[in-house]
Every structure is written in structure tokens, then in C-alpha cells.
Tab-separated table of C-alpha atoms and ligand atoms in Angstrom:
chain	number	residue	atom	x	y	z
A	1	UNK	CA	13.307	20.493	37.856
A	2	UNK	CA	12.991	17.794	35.300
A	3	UNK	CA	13.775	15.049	38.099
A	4	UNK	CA	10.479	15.935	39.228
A	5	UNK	CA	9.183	14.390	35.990
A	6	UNK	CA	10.858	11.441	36.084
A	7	UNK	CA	8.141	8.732	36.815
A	8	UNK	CA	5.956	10.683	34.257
A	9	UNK	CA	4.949	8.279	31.826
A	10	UNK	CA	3.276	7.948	28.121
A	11	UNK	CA	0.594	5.035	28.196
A	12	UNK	CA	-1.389	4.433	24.667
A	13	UNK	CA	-4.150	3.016	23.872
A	14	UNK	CA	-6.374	2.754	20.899
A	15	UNK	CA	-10.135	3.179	20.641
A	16	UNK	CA	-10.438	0.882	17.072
A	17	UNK	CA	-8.966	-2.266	17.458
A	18	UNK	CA	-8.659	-3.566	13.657
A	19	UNK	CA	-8.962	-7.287	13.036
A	20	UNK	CA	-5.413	-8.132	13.127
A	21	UNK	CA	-4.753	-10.787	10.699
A	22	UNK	CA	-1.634	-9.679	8.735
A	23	UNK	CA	-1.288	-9.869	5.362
A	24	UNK	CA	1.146	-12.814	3.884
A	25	UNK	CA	3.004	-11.750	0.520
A	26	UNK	CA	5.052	-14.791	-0.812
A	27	UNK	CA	7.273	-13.821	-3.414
A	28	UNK	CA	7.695	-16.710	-6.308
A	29	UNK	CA	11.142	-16.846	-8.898
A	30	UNK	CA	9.749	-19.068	-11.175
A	31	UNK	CA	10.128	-15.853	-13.759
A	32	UNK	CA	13.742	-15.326	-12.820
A	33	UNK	CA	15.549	-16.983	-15.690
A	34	UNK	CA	18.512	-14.525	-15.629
A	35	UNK	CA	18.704	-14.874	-11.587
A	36	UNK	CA	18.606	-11.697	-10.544
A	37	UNK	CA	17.484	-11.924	-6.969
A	38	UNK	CA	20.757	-14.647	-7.012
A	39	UNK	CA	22.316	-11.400	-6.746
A	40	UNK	CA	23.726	-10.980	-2.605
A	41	UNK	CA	21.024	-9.068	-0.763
A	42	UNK	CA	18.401	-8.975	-3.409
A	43	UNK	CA	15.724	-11.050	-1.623
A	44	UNK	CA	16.397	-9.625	1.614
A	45	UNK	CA	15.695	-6.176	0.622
A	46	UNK	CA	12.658	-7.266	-1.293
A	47	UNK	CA	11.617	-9.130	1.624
A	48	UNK	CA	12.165	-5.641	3.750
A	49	UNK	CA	10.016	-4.081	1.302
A	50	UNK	CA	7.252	-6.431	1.591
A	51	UNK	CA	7.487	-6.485	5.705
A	52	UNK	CA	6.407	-2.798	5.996
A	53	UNK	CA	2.897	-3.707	3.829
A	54	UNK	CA	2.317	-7.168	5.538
A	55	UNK	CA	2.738	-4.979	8.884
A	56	UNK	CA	0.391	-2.700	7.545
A	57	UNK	CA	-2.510	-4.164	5.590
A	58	UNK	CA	-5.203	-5.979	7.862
A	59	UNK	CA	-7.956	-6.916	5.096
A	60	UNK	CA	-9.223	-10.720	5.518
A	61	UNK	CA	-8.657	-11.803	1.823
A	62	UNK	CA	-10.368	-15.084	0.994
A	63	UNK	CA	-8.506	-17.705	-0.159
A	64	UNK	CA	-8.403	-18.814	-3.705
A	65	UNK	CA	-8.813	-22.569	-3.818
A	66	UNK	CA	-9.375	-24.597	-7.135
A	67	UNK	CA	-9.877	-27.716	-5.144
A	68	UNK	CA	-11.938	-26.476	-1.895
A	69	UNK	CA	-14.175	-23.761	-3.098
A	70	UNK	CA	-16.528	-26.647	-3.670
A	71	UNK	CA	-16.545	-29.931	-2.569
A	72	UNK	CA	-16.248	-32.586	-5.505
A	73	UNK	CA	-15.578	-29.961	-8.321
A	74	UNK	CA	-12.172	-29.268	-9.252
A	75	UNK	CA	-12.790	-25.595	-10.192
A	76	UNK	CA	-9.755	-24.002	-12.585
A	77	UNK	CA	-7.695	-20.624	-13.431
A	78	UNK	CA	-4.402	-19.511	-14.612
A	79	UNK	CA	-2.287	-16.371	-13.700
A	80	UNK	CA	-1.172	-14.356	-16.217
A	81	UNK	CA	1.101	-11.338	-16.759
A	82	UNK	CA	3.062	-9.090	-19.242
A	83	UNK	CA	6.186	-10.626	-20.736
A	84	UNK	CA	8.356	-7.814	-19.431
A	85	UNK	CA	9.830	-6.403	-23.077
A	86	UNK	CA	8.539	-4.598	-25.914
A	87	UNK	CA	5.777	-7.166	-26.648
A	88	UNK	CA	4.352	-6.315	-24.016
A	89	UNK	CA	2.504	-10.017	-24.460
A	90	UNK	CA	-0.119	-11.284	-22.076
A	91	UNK	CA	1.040	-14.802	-21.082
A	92	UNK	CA	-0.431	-17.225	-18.638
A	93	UNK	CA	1.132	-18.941	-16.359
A	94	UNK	CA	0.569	-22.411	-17.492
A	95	UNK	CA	2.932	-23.720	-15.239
A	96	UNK	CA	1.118	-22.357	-12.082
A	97	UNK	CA	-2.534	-23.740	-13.790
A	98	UNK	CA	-5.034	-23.791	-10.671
A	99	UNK	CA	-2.412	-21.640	-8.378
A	100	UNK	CA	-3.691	-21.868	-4.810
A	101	UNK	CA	-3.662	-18.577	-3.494
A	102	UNK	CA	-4.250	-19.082	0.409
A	103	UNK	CA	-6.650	-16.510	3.211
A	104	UNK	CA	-4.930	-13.109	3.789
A	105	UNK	CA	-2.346	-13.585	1.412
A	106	UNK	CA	-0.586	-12.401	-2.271
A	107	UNK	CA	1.903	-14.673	-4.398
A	108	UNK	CA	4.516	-11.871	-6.153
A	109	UNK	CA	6.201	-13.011	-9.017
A	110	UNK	CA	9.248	-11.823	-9.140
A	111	UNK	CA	12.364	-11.577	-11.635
A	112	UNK	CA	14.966	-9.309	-13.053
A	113	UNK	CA	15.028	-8.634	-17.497
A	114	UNK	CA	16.580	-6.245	-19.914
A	115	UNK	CA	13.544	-4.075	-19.902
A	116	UNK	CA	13.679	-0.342	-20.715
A	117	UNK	CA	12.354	0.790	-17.740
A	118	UNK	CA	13.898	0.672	-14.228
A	119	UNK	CA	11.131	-1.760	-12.679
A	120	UNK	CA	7.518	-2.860	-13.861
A	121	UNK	CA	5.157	-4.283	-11.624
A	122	UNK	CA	1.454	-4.994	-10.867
A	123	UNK	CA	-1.597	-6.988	-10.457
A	124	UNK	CA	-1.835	-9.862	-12.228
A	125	UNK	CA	-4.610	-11.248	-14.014
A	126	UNK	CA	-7.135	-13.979	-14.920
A	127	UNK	CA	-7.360	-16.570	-17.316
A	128	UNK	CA	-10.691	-18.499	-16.523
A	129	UNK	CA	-11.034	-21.825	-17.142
A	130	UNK	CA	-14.003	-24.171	-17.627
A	131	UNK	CA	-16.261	-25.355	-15.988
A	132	UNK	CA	-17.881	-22.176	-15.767
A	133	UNK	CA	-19.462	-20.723	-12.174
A	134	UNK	CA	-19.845	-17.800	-11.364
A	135	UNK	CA	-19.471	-18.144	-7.576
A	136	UNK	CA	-15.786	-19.602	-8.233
A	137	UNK	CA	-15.206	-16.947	-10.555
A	138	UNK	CA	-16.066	-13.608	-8.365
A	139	UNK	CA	-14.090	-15.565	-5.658
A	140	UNK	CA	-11.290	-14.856	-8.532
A	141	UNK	CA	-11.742	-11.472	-8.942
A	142	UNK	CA	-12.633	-9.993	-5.300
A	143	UNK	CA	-12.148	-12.440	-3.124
A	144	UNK	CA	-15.140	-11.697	-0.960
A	145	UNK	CA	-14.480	-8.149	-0.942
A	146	UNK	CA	-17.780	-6.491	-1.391
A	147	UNK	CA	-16.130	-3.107	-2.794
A	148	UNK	CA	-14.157	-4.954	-5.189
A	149	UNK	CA	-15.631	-5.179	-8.315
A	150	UNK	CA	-18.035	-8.304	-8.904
A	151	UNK	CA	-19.543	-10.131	-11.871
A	152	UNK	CA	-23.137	-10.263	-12.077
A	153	UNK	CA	-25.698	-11.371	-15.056
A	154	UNK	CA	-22.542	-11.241	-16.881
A	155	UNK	CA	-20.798	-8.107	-16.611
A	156	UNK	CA	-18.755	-6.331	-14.413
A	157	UNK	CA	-19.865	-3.624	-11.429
A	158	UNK	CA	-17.850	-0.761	-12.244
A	159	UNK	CA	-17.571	2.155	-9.653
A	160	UNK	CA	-15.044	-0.079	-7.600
A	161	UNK	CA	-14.645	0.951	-3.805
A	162	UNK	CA	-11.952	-1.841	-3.144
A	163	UNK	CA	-9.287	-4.075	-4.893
A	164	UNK	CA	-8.764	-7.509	-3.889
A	165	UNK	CA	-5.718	-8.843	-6.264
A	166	UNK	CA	-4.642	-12.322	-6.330
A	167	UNK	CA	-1.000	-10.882	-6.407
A	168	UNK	CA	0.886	-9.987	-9.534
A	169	UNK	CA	4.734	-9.324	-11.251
A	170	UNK	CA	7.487	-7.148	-10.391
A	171	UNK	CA	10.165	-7.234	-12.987
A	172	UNK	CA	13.276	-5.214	-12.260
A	173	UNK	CA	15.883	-3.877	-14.794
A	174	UNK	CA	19.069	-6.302	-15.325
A	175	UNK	CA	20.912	-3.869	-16.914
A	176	UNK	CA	21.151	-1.627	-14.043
A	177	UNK	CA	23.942	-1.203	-10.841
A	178	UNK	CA	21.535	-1.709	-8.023
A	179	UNK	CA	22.187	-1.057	-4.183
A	180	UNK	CA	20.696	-4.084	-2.543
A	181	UNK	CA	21.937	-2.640	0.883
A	182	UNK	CA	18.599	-1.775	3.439
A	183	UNK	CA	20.789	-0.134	5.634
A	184	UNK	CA	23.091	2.137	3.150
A	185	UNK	CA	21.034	4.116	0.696
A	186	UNK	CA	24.707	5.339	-0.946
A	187	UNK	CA	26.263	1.835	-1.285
A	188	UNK	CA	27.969	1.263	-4.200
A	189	UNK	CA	26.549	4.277	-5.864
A	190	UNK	CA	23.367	2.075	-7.026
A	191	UNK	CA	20.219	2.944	-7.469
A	192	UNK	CA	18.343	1.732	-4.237
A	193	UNK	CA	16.573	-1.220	-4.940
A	194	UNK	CA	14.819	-1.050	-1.683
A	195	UNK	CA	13.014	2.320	-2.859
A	196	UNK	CA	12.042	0.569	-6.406
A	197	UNK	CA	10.492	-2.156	-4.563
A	198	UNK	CA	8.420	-0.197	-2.125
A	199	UNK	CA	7.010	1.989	-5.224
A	200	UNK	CA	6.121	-1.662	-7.234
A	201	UNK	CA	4.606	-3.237	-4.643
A	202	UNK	CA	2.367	-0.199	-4.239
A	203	UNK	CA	1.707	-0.744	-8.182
A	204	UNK	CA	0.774	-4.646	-7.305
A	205	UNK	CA	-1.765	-3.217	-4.068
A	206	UNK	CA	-3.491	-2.023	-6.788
A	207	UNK	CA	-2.270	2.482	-6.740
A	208	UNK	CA	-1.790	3.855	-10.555
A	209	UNK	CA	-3.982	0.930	-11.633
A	210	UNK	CA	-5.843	1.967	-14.547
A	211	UNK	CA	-8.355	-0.621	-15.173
A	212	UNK	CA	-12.742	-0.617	-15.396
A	213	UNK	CA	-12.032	-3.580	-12.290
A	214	UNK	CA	-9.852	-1.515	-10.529
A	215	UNK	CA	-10.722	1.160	-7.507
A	216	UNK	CA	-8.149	3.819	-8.555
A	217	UNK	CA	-9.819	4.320	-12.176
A	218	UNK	CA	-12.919	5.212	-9.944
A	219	UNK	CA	-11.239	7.950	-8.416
A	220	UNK	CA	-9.584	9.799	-11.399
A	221	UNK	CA	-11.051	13.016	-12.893
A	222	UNK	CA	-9.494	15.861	-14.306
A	223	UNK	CA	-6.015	14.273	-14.038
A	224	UNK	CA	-5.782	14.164	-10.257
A	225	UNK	CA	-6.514	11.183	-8.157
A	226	UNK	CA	-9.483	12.202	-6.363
A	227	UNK	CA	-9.457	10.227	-2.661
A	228	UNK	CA	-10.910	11.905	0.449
A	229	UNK	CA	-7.815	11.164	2.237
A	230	UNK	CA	-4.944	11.497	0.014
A	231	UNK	CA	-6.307	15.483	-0.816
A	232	UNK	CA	-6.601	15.956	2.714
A	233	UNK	CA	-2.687	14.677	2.956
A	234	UNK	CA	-1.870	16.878	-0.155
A	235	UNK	CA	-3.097	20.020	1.663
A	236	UNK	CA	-6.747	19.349	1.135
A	237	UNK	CA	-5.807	18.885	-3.021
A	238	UNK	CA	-6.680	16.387	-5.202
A	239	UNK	CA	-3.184	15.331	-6.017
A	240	UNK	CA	-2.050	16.028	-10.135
A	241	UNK	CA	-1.561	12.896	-11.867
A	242	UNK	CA	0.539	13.224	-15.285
A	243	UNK	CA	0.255	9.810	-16.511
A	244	UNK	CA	-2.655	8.916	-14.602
A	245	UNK	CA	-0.585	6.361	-12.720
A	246	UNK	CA	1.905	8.129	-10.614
A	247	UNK	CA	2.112	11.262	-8.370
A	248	UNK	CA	3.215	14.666	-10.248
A	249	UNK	CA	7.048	15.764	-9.531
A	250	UNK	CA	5.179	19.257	-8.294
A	251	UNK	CA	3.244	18.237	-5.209
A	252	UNK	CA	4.111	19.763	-2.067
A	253	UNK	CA	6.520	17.224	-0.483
A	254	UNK	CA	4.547	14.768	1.842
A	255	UNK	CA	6.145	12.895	5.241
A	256	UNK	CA	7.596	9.933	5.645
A	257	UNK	CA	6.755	6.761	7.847
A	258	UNK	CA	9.880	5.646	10.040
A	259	UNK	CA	10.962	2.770	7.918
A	260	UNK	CA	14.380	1.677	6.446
A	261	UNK	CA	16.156	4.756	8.956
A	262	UNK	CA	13.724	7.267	7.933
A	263	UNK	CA	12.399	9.368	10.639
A	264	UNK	CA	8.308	10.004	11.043
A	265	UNK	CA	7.565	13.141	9.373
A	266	UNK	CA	10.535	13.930	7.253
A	267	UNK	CA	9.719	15.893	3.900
A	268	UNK	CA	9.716	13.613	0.917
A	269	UNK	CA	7.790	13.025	-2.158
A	270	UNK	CA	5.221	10.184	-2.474
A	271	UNK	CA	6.880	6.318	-3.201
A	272	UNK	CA	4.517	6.743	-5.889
A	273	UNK	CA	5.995	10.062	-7.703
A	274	UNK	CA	6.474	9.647	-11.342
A	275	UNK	CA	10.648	9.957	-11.268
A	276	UNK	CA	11.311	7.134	-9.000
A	277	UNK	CA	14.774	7.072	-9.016
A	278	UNK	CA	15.064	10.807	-8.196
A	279	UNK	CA	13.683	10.093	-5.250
A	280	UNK	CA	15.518	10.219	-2.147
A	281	UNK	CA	18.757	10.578	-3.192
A	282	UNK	CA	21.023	10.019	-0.247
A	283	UNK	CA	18.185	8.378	1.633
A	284	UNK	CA	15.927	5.632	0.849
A	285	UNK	CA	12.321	6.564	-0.402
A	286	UNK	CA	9.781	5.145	1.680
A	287	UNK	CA	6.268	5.274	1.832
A	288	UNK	CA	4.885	8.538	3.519
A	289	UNK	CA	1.322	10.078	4.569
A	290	UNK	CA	-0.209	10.776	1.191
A	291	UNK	CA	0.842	7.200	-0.282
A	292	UNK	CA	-0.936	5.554	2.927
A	293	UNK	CA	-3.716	7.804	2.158
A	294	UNK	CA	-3.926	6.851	-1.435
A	295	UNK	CA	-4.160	2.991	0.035
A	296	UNK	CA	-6.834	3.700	1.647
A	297	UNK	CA	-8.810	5.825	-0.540
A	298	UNK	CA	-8.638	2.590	-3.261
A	299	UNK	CA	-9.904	0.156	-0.313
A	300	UNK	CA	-7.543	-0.858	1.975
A	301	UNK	CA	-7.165	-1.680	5.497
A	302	UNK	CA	-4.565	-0.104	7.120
A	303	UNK	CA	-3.511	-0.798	11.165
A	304	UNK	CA	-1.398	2.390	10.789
A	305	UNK	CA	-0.216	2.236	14.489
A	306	UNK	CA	1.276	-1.000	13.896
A	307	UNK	CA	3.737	1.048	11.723
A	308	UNK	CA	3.727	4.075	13.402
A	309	UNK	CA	4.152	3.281	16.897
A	310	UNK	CA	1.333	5.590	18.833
A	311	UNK	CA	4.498	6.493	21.242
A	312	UNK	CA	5.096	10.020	21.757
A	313	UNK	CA	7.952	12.301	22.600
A	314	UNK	CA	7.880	13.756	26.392
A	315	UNK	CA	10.191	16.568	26.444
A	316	UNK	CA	10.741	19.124	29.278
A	317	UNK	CA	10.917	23.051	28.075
A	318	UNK	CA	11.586	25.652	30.353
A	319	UNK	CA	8.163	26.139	31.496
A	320	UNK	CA	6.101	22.840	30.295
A	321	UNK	CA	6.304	19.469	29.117
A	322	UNK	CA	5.481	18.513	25.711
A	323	UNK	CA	4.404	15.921	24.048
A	324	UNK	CA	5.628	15.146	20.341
A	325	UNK	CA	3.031	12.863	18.630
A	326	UNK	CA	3.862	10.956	15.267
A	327	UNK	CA	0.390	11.609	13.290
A	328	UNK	CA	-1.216	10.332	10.355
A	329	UNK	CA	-3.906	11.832	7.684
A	330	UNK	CA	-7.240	10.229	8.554
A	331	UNK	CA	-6.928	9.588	12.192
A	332	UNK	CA	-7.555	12.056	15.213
A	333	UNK	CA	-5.724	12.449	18.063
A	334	UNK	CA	-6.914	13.158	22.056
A	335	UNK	CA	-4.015	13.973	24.225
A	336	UNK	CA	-5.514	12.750	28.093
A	337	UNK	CA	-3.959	13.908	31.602
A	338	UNK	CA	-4.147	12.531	34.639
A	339	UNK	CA	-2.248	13.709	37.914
A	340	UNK	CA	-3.056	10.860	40.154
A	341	UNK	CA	-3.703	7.896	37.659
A	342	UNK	CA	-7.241	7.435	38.226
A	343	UNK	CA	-9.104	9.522	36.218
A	344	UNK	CA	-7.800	10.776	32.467
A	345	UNK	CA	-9.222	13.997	31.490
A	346	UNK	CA	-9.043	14.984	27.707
A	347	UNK	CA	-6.720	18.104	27.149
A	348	UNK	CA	-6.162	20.621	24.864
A	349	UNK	CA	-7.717	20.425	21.592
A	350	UNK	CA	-8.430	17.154	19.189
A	351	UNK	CA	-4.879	16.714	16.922
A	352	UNK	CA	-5.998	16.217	13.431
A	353	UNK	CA	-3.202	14.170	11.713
A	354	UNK	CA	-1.345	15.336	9.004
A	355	UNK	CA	1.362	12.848	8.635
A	356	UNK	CA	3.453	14.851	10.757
A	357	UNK	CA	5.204	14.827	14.286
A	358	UNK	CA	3.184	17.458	16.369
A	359	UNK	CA	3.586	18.984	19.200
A	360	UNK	CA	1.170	19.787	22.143
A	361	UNK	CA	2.673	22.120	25.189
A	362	UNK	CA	0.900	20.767	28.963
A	363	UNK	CA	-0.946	24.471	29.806
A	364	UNK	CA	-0.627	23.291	33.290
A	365	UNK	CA	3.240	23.843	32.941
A	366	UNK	CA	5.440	22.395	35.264
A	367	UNK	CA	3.120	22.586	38.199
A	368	UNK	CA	2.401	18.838	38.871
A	369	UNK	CA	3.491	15.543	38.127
A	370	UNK	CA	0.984	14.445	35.455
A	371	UNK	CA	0.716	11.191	33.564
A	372	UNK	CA	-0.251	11.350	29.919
A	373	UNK	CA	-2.184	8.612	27.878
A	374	UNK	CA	-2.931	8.994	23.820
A	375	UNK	CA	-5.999	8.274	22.385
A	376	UNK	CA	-6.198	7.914	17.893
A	377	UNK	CA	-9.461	7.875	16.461
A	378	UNK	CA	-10.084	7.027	12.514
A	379	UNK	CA	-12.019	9.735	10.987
A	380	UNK	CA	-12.899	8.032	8.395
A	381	UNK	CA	-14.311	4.351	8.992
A	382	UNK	CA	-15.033	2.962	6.727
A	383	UNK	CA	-13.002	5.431	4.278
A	384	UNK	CA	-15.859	7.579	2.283
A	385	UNK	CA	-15.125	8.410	-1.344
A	386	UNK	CA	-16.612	10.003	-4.089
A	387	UNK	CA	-17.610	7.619	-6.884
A	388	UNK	CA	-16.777	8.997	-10.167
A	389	UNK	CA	-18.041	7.159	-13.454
A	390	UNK	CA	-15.011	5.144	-15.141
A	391	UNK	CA	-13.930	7.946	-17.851
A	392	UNK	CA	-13.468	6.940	-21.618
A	393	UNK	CA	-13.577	3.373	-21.443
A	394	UNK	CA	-14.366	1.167	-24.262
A	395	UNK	CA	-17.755	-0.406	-24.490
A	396	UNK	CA	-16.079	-4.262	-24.442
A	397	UNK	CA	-13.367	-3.785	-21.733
A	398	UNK	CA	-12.533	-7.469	-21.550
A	399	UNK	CA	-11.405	-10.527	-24.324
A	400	UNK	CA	-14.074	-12.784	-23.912
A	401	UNK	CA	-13.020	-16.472	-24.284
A	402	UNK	CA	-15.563	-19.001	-24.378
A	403	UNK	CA	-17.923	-16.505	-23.283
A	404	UNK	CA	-15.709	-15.838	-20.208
A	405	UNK	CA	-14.256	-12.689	-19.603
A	406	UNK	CA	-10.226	-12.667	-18.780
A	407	UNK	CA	-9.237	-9.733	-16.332
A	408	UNK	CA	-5.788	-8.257	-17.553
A	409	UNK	CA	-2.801	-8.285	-16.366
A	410	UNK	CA	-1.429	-4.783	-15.554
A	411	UNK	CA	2.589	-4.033	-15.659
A	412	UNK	CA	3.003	-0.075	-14.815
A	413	UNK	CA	6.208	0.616	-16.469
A	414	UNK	CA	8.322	2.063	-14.207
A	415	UNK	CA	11.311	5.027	-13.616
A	416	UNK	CA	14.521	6.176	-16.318
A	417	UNK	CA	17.605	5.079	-15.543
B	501	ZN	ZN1	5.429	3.205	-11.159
């Protein structure tokens, strides 16, 4: 019988076609003075890491560009980030004075230090530098995101809707065995440095950022981050939060995206749970459904299909074919049927994603040949969020320096070990 369904076949197509300029992350080792990613396999799985995001993320970024923002003025900044140990020590980069940060794109510094965490990581921040303009220096801060926060009559917007980093740090602990493998999450009996990475990276995109510039703070009352779409992955709850920064050990699990051998769908906790290195622990942990909500919810662009393939399943039952369809929180799905290829007629009910693999049975059972296409559909477009008023925030949030404000640098400290 299931001969007769041979030359069936799954076409997909896409009503919202997202700009698709990828996102660049270049990773820099200037801060890796004990060479730690000399270590075989180090780079490759942080470059693995950084693959799934650049795959992912479709925001057009401007570029930051000391010398071109304006032609004949040589416009300055430096990076700066935490010295990863207990000082804890804001330091710029003065080495990387008037860093060019080019369109669609995040420079990652990267090392490895005997820090007491397993892995710190996150946006960096802002030293400005005369001469002052404030064109130059919102270009700095948001880089013509209009959700991002902004500086105007000389203060910041707070109630952020986006975050537009230049990059940031990622420090990993030197002290510990790793598993560089992105293949074998038991090699060597290490902790999977693959997993670490994923969870970092998500610090440097700006998630468990607590800062007045920063979209997350917007979103956290209560203790729970507070995003349209990461509730609706948590099973429509605003997801606990015990430090504020990372995703409680007692949330429901959520599902994973098919990266580094995982399957669509399988039950996992966030990348962005609080225990990192319980996570997973014969399997890598990988970004799932409510961590791509979170993204999101804080301002992001996602081309989800361009991660999860919009390719679903055909199998044959005893009495209908059925379609398996990977899913995602925030998008819709329309299952269309056609028996003769001209005409596609929607069936069966809209597919709300959940981050799962659903399945829809053909009520026309095994009567016909039929031809299925998939239609997705963001529900939310741009993503709508509650805007919550920054809670408990001192009055001066910023060092002022020459009547310039710095933005931080922000390290989330990271995992036991
Ligand atoms: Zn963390």
C-alpha cells in the first residue's frame, strides 16, 4: 500500500522571508596568555558553538567605525572587560584603542584563567573617548538599533526592547579537564566544553544581562524573566529566575534544537539553567525552544528555519499518512494538501509551535495520492513585550568620565566544577 505513496512529496515554503544577512562572530586570543584554546580541538568547538548563532541571528548590526563614521574626524573608543579573577577589575583594552567592529558582526574575546567558576562571559563595554559626539557615541551603544537603548540630552532611555553589543569576553576555567570533542559528549570524561560555550555566548547576546542598558533587566519582575515568548515556551509561565541571570533547576524541561547530534524536540533544560555543567550529562546541552524564545523576547532576530529545517516527517500508518513537523514557540504552522499539484488547500487545524516535533494524521487516509506543502507563520512580528520599569537601580548607573558616561562591562560568572 505504501508504494502507492511513493512520489508523495513534502515541499516548504515560508510566508516571512527575513533579511538574510548572517551574523559574523570573530573570536580574538589576544586575552589568552596561558593558551588555552592551544589546547587540540578548543577553537573548533568554540567555532561550532558560534556557527549555530551566526546561522541563526539575522539583525543588520551597524558597523562600528572610528575612522568612517565621519569623514575627516577620527572618532575614538576602547573595549573593556572584567579581569577574570577575584578583582573582578574593569580594564580597557588599550591595546585594541579604536577597535573596528565591522556591519553584522561581534569580536569575542576569548581566553582560558584560573578563575573559580567554570566559564564567565558577556558583553563588553565602553570606554568613550574624546572628542565628544553624540551621534558616534549611540552608534557605540546600539548600533542603529532603535530598541536598544540610546543616549539622549544626556542620559540613557531605559525600558530597552533590544541589545545591540559590540561583542564581549568569554573566559573559561584552566584548571578544569575539558572535552573539546563536538562529536563525543563522554570523551575523556570532561566536562563538555561545547555545552559551556553555547551557554556563554548566550551570556555575550545579551540573556542574564543585568544592566539599566540592557533588554533583559526590562523584562524581570518578581524573579522570573517575563518575555511573551519564553512563558509561552515554559507552559505559558514566566520562567523562575534564582539569580536573576540564569534559568531555575525546576522548570519543566524544554526541547532541544537538532544541533551537535541532538534530535529536535528532545527534553532538556534551557543552555541557560543555572547548573551548567549538570546539564546534559551523556549528551551535549544545546540550545532548545525556551532559550530561542528568551532571544527573542530581549530583541533578536531569529531565521529559526535556517536551524530548524521546515522538513517534515511523512510516515505511512495503517490507515493514514502523517506528517511529523519540527515546531518552534512563536511561529504557526498550516499543513496544505494538494492531490493533483495545482491547487493547495489548507488542512486540518493551524499547529501552534511548542518547540516540539508534532504530528498531524491526513483525515483523508490512504484514499489518494496527495502532495503536502508546509506553511510557518511568526506570531509574533515584531516580538511584543511587556515593558516593565528597571527595578532598584541606583539613581547614577554609570562612572562618568569627563562628563561621558562608560557602559560596563558584564562577566556572568558561570557553573561549579
Ligand atoms: Zn551563566
Amino acid at each position: 500500500m505504501s508504494n502507492f505513496f511513493t512520489s508523495s512529496f513534502i515541499a516548504l515554503s515560508v510566508f516571512l522571508i527575513a533579511p538574510s544577512s548572517a551574523l559574523e562572530i570573530i573570536f580574538r586570543y589576544d586575552l589568552d596568555t596561558e593558551g588555552f584554546f592551544e589546547q587540540e580541538g578548543a577553537t573548533e568547538a568554540l567555532e561550532t558553538a558560534a556557527e549555530f548563532f551566526e546561522n541563526l541571528i539575522v539583525d543588520e548590526l551597524e558597523a562600528i567605525d572610528p575612522a568612517g563614521f565621519q569623514p575627516g574626524t577620527q572618532f575614538s573608543w576602547q573595549p573593556t572587560y572584567l579581569e577574570p579573577n577575584q578583582s573582578n577589575q574593569e580594564l580597557p583594552a588599550i591595546s585594541e584603542t579604536d577597535l573596528l567592529v565591522p556591519a553584522d558582526t561581534l569580536i569575542i574575546f576569548v581566553g582560558g584563567r584560573r578563575i573559580s567558576a567554570l566559564a564567565q562571559g558577556g558583553p563588553g563595554g565602553i570606554e568613550f573617548l574624546p572628542p565628544a559626539n553624540t551621534g558616534w557615541f549611540n552608534q557605540l551603544i546600539n548600533r542603529g538599533e532603535a530598541g536598544a537603548t540610546q543616549f539622549i540630552n544626556n542620559s540613557f532611555t531605559t525600558g530597552q526592547t533590544d541589545f545591540a553589543p559590540w561583542g564581549g569576553t568569554m573566559f573559561f576555567n584552566s584548571n578544569v579537564t575539558w572535552n573539546f570533542s563536538t562529536t563525543d559528549p563522554i570523551a575523556n570524561s570532561g566536562i563538555d566544553f561545547l555545552s559551556v560555550a553555547f551557554h556563554e555566548l548566550g551570556h555575550v547576546l545579551g540573556l542574564g544581562i543585568l544592566s539599566p542598558t540592557s533588554s533583559w533587566q526590562t523584562l524581570i519582575e518578581n524573579g522570573r524573566f517575563q518575555g511573551a515568548l519564553a512563558s509561552e515556551s515554559n507552559q505559558n509561565s514566566a520562567p523562575q529566575l534564582p539569580d536573576l541571570i540564569h534559568w531555575s533547576t525546576f522548570l519543566p524541561d524544554s526541547r532541544t534544537l537538532p544541533v551537535a547530534g541532538r534530535q529536535h524536540g528532545e527534553a532538556q533544560h534551557g543552555m541557560m539553567r543555572i547548573l551548567i555543567s549538570a546539564l546534559g550529562a551523556d549528551q551535549f546541552a544545546v540550545p532548545t525552544d525556551l532559550d530561542i524564545a528568551a532571544l527573542r523576547d530581549i530583541g533578536w532576530e531569529l531565521e529559526v528555519n535556517s536551524v530548524v529545517p521546515l522538513e517534515p516527517g511523512l510516515n505511512f500508518g495503517p490507515s493514514s499518512p502523517q506528517l511529523m513537523i519540527p515546531t518552534t514557540t512563536g511561529i504557526n504552522y498550516q499543513v496544505m494538501r494538494s492531490e493533483a499539484l495545482d491547487s493547495f488547500t489548507s488542512s486540518g487545524p493551524m499547529i501552534i509551535g511548542n518547540g516540539a516535533v508534532q504530528t498531524w494524521d491526513d483525515p483523508n487516509g490512504l484514499i489518494a495520492r496527495a502532495f503536502y506543502t508546509i506553511v510557518s507563520q511568526e506570531t509574533v512580528s515584531p516580538v511584543s513585550v511587556s515593558r516593565l520599569s528597571p527595578k532598584n537601580l541606583p539613581e547614577t548607573a554609570f562612572s562618568l568620565k569627563e562628563n561621558w558616561p562608560s557602559l560596563p562591562a558584564i562577566q556572568c560568572q558561570c557553573g561549579e566544577h
